[in-house]
Coordinates of C-alpha atoms in Angstrom, one line a residue:
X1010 CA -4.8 -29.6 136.5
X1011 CA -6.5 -31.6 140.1
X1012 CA -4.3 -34.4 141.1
X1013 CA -5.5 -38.3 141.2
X1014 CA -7.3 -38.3 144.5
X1015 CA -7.8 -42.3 145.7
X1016 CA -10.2 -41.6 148.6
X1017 CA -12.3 -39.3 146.1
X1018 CA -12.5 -41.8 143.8
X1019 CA -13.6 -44.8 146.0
X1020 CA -16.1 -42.9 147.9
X1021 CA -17.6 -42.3 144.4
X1022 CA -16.9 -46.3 143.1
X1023 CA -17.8 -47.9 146.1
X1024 CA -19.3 -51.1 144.1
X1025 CA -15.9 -51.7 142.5
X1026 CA -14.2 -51.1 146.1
X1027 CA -16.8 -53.2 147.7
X1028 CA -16.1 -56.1 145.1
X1029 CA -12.2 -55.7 145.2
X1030 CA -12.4 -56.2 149.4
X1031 CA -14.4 -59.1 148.6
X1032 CA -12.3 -61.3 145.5
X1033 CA -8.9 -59.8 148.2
X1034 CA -10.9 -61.7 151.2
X1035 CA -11.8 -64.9 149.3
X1036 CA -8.3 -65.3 148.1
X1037 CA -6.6 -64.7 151.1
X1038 CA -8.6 -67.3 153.0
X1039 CA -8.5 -70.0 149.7
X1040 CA -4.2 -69.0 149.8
X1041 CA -4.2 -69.7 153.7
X1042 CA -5.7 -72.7 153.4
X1043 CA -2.5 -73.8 151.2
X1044 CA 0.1 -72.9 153.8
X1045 CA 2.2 -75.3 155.1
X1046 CA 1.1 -76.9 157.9
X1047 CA 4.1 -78.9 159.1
X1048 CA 4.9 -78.6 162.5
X1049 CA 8.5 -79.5 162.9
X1050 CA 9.9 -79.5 160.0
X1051 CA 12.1 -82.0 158.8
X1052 CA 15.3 -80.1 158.9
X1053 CA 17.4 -80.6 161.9
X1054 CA 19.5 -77.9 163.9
X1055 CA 22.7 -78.0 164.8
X1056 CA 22.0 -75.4 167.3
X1057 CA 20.1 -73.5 170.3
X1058 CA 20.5 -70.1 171.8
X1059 CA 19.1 -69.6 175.7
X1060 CA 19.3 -66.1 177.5
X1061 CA 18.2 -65.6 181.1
X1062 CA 17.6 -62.0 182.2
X1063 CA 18.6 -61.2 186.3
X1064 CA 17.6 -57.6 186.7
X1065 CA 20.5 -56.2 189.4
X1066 CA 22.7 -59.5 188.9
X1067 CA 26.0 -59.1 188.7
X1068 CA 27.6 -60.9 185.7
X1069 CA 29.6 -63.3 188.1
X1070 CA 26.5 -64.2 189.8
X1071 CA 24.8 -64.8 186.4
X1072 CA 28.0 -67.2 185.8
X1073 CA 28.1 -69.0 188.7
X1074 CA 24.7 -69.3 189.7
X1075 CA 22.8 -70.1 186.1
X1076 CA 24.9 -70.3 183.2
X1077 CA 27.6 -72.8 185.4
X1078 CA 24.9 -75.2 186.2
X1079 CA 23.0 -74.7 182.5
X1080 CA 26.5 -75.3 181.1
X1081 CA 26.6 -78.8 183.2
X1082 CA 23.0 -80.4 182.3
X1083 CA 23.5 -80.1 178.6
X1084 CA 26.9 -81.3 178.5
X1085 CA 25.3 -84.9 179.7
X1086 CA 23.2 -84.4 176.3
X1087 CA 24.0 -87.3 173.5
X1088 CA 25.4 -85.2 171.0
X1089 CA 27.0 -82.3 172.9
X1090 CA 29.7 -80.6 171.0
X1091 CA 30.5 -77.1 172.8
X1092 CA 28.4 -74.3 174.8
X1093 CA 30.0 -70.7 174.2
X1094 CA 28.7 -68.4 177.0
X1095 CA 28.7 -64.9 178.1
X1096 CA 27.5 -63.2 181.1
X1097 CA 27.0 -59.2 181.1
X1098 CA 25.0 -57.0 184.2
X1099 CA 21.8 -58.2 184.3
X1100 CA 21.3 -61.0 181.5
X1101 CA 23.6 -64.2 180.2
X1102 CA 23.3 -66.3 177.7
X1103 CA 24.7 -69.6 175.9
X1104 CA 24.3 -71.2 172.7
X1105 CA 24.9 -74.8 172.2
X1106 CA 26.1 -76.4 169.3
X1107 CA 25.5 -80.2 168.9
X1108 CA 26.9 -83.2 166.4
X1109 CA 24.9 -82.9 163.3
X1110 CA 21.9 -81.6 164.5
X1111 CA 19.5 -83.2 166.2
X1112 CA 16.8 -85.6 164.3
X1113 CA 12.9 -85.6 164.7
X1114 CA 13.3 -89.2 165.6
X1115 CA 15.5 -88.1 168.8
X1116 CA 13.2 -85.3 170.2

């Protein structure tokens, strides 16, 4: 008994192939037209993760000379809560948690 073979069937049904690419086509431009188009969205959130990469940095250089001074400039932001920070070989990073999020009205 031969096996279902899909490529030897649509070489020998290429009208029906030809017809399914086309209704696939048309309906994936008609659905992308109904995306959502919202840029922000109206959700806010509460918070934000930065990494900086230092190739050959040691991690107390990362500390002191980035993530110290990052750590400083947002903690003059409105609605600051707490920054938690690490600093390995090479890369750092922070994320910063504020009060409640922040609105679309605010940024």
């Amino acid at each position: 008994m031969k096996s279902f073979n899909l490529t030897e069937w649509a070489l020998g049904h290429r009208a029906i192939v030809l017809f399914l690419i086309l209704v696939i086509g048309i309906g994936g431009v008609l659905g992308f037209g109904k995306l959502g188009q919202l840029e922000d969205p109206n959700f806010s959130v509460p918070s934000m993760t930065a990494m900086v990469i230092w190739p050959g940095a040691t991690a107390q250089q990362i500390q002191d000379e980035l993530l110290n001074r990052m750590e400083k400039k947002f903690e003059q932001l409105d609605h600051f809560e707490k920054v938690k920070t690490y600093a390995r070989q090479g890369y750092g990073g922070m994320t910063i948690m504020v009060v409640g999020g922040t609105s679309k009205a605010n940024q």
